[in-house]
Short mmCIF file of C-alpha atoms in Angstrom, two decimals:
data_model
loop_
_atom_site.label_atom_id
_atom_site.label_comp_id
_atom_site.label_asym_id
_atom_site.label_seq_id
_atom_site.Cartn_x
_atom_site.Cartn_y
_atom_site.Cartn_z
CA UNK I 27 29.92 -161.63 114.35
CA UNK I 28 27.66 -158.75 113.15
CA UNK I 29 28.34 -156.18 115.46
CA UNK I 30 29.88 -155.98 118.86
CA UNK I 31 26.95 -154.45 121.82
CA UNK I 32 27.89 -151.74 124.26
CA UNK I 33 25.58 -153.20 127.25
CA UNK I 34 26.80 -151.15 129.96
CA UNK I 35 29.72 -149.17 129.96
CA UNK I 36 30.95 -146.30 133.01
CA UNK I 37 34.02 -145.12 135.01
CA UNK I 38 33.85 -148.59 137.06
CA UNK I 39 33.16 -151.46 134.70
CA UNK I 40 32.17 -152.21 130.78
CA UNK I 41 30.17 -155.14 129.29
CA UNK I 42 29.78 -156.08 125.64
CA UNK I 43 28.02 -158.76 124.12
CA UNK I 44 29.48 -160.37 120.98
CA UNK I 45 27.42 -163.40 119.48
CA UNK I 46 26.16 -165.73 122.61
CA UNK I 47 29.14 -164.38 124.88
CA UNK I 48 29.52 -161.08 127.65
CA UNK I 49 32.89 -159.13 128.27
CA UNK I 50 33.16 -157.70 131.53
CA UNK I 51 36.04 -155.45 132.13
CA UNK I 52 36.04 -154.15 135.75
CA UNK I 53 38.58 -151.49 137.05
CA UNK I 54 37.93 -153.48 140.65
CA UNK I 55 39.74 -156.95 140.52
CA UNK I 56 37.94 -157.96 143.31
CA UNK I 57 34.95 -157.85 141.76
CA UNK I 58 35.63 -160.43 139.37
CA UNK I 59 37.34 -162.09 141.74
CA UNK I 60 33.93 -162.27 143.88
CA UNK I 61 31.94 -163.34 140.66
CA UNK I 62 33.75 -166.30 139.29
CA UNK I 63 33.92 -167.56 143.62
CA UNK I 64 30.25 -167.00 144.06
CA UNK I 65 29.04 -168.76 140.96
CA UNK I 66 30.64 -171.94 141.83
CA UNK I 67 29.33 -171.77 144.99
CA UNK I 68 25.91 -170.93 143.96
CA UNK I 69 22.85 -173.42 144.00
CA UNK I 70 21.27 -172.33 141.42
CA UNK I 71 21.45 -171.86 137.80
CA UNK I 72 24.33 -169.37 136.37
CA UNK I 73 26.23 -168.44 133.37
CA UNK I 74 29.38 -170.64 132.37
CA UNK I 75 32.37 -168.70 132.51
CA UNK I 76 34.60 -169.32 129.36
CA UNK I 77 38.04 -167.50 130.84
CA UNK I 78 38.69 -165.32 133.64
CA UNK I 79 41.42 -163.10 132.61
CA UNK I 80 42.18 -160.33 135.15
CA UNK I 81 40.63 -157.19 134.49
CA UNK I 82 38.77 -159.38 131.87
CA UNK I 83 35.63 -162.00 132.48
CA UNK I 84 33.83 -164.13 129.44
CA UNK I 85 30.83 -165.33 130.54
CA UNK I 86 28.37 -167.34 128.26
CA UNK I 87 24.93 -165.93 128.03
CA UNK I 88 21.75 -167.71 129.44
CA UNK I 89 18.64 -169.21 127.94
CA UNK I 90 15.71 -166.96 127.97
CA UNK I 91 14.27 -163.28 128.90
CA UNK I 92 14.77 -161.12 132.00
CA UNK I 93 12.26 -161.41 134.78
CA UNK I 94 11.48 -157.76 133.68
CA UNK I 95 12.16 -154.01 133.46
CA UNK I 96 12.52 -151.12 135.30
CA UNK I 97 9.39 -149.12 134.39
CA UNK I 98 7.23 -152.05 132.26
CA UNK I 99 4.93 -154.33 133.48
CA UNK I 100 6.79 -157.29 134.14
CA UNK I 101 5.64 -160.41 131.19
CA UNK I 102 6.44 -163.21 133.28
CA UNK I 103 3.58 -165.38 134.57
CA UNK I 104 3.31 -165.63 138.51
CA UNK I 105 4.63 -169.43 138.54
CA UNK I 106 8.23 -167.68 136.71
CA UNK I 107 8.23 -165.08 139.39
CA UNK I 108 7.83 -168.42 142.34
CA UNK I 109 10.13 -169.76 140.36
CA UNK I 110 12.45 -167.55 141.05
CA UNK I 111 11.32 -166.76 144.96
CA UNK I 112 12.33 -170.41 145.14
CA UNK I 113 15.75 -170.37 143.57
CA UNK I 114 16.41 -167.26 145.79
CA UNK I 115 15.62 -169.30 148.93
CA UNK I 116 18.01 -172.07 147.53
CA UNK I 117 20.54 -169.85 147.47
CA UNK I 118 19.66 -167.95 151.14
CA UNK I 119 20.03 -171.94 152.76
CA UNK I 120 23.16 -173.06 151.26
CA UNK I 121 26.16 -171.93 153.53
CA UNK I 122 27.79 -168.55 153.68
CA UNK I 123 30.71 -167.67 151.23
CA UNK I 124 33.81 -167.76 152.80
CA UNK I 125 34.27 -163.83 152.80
CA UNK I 126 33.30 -160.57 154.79
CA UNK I 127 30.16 -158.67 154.27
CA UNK I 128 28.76 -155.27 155.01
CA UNK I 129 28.45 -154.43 158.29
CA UNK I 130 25.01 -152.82 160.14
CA UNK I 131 26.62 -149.99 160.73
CA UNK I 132 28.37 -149.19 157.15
CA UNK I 133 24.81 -149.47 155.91
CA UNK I 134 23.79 -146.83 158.52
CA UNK I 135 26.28 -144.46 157.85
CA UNK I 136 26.27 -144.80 154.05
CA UNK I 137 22.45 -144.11 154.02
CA UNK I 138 23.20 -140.89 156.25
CA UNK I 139 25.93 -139.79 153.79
CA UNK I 140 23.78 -140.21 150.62
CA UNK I 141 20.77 -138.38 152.33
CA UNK I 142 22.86 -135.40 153.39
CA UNK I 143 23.94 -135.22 149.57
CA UNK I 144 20.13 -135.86 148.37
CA UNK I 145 19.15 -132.90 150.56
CA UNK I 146 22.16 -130.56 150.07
CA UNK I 147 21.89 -130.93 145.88
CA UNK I 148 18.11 -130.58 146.24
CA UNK I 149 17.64 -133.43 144.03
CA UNK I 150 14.08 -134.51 145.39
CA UNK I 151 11.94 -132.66 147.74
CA UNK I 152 13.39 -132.55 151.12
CA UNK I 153 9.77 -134.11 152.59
CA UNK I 154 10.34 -136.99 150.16
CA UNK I 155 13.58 -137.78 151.42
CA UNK I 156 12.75 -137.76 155.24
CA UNK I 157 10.00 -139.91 154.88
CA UNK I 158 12.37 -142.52 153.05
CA UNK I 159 14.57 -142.29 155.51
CA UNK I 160 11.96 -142.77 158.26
CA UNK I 161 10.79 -145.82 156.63
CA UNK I 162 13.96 -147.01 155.70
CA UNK I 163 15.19 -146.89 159.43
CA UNK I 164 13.07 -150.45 159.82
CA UNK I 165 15.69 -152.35 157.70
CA UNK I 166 18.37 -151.35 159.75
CA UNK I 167 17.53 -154.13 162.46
CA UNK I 168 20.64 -157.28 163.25
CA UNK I 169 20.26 -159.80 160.52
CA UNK I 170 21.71 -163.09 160.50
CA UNK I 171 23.62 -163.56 157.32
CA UNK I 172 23.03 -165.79 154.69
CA UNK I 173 24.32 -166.11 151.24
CA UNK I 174 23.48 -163.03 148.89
CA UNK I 175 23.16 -162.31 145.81
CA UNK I 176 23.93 -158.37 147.04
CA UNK I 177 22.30 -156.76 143.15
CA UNK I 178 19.48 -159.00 142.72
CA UNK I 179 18.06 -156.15 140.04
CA UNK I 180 14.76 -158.53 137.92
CA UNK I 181 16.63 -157.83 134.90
CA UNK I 182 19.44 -160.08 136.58
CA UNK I 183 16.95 -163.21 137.05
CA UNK I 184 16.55 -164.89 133.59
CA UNK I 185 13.40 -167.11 132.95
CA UNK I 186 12.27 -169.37 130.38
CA UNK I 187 8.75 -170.02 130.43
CA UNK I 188 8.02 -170.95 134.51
CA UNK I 189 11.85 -171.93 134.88
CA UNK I 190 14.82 -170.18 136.03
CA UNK I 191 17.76 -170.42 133.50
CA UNK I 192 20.48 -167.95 135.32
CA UNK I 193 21.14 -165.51 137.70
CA UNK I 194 23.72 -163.14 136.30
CA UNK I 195 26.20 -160.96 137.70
CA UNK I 196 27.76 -161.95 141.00
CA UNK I 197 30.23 -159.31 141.73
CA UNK I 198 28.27 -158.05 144.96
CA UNK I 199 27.63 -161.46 146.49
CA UNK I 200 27.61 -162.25 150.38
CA UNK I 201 26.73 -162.65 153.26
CA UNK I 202 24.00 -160.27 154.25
CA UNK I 203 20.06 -159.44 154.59
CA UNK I 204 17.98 -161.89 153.30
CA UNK I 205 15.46 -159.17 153.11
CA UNK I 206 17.96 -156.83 150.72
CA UNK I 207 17.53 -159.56 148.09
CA UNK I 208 13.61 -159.69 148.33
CA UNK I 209 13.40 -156.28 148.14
CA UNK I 210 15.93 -155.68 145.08
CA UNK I 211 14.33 -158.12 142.92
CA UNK I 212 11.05 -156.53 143.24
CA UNK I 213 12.04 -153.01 143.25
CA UNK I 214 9.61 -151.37 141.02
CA UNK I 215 7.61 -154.25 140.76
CA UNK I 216 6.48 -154.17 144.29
CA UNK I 217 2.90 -155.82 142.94
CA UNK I 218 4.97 -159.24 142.64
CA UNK I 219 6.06 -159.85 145.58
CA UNK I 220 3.22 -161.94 146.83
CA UNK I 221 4.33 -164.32 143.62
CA UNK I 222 7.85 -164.17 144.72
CA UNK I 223 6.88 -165.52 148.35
CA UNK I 224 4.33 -167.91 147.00
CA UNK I 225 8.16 -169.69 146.21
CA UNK I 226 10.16 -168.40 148.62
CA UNK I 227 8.34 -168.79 151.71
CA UNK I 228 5.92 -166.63 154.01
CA UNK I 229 8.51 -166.48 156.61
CA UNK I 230 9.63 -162.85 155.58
CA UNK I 231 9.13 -159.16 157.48
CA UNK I 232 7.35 -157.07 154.62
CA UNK I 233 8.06 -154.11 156.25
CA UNK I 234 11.47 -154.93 156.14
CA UNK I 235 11.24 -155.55 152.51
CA UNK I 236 9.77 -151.76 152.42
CA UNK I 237 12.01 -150.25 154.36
CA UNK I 238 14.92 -151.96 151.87
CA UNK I 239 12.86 -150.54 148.99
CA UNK I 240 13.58 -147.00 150.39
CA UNK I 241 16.84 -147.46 151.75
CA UNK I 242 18.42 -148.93 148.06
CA UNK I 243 16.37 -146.04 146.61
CA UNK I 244 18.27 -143.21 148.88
CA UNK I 245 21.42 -145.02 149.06
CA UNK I 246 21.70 -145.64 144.63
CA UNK I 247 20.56 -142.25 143.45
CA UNK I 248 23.75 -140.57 143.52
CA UNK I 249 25.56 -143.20 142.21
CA UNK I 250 23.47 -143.34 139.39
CA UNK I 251 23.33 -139.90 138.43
CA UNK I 252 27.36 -139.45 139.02
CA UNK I 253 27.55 -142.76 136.22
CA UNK I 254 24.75 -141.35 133.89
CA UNK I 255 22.20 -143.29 134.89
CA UNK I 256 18.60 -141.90 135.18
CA UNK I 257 16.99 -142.63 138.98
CA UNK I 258 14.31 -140.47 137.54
CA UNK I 259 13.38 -142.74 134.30
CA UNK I 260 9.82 -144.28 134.63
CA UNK I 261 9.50 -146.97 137.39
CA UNK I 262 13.21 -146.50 138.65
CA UNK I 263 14.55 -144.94 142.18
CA UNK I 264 12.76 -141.58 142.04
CA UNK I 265 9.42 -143.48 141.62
CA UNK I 266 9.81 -146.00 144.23
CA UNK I 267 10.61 -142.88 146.93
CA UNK I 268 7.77 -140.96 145.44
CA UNK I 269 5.10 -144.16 145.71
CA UNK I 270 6.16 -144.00 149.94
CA UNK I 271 4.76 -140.20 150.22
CA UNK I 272 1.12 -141.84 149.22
CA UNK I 273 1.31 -144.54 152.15
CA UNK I 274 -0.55 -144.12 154.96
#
């Protein structure tokens, strides 16, 4: 091996990449714990896990490029992008894993807890923030659960070509919104979501999918900036708030 890649590294977990395989070292064993469950149960394509070794994970990598980037133009063609709106619904039909997820009201009250820190650092302006959290009040509606993903982020969903070769990184799978995985996966990209539900199906609120755009928005920001990570960077979390204030 030439040289051993730092792909993300902070106070809660590390990943390198050495030749064709990813260490993940996670300071949360149950995090692993939920990855190497949820990718057996998963019906769709994911990386082959070489060893689980508690706080340690080897995973192999998958064929192919990222559905996209935070802040680019995403490359893949519209049939890659149904693709994938199709392997999502796969994985929203197959039955629940056999463990708890977040509740309606833990999303409430995180989202109030993160906007009262938004407001009280001044990190955006304070109209910016209420009208998120206006919009945002739309996802917070009784779902019926189905299987996850839970950080569906595009550069997660690997294509090759119109295919889907793997869906990477588990640890936040189950049951939940439907609509939180829609909406993650096209964070930023919000111009591909008619491709995504040209595979997934119609049968989807949009406004729900909108309101999840602002409420992952307001609820990630601090976590990003307290892990170095820029919410602000072209395309990312400060963006997708900011696009809401020119909405009717």
């Amino acid at each position: 091996m030439d040289e051993v890649e730092v792909v993300v590294a902070h106070r809660q977990r590390a990943t390198l990449r050495v030749g064709d395989v990813f260490l993940k070292v996670d300071g949360d064993l149950a995090h692993a714990d939920v990855e190497v469950r949820a990718m057996a149960l998963a019906p769709i394509p994911t990386p082959a896990i070489l060893w689980h070794e508690p706080p340690a994970i080897a995973i192999a990598a998958v064929p192919g490029r990222a559905l996209g980037l935070l802040g680019e133009p995403s490359a893949a063609s519209p049939e890659a992008w149904a693709a994938a709106g199709a392997a999502i619904r796969r994985l929203h039909d197959a039955p629940l894993p056999p463990w708890p997820g977040r509740r309606l009201d833990d999303v409430a009250a995180e989202l109030d807890g993160e906007c009262a820190w938004l407001l009280a650092n001044a990190v955006l302006p304070a109209e910016v923030i209420h009208r998120n959290r206006e919009i945002a009040g739309a996802a917070l509606r009784p779902w019926k659960p189905v299987f996850i993903h839970g950080d569906l982020q595009i550069t997660h969903v690997f294509v090759d070509g119109d295919e889907v070769t793997g869906v990477i990184d588990w640890s936040e799978a189950a049951p939940g919104d439907a609509m939180f995985d829609l909406a993650i996966v096209t964070l930023g990209h919000e111009e591909r979501l008619e491709d995504l539900l040209a595979g997934y199906g119609t049968d989807v609120d949009r406004d729900v999918i909108r309101a999840w755009w602002s409420l992952r928005s307001l609820v990630a920001s601090h976590w990003l900036i307290e892990h170095g990570f820029d919410p602000d960077a072209p395309g990312c979390e400060f963006d997708v708030l900011r696009s809401r204030m020119r909405e009717p």
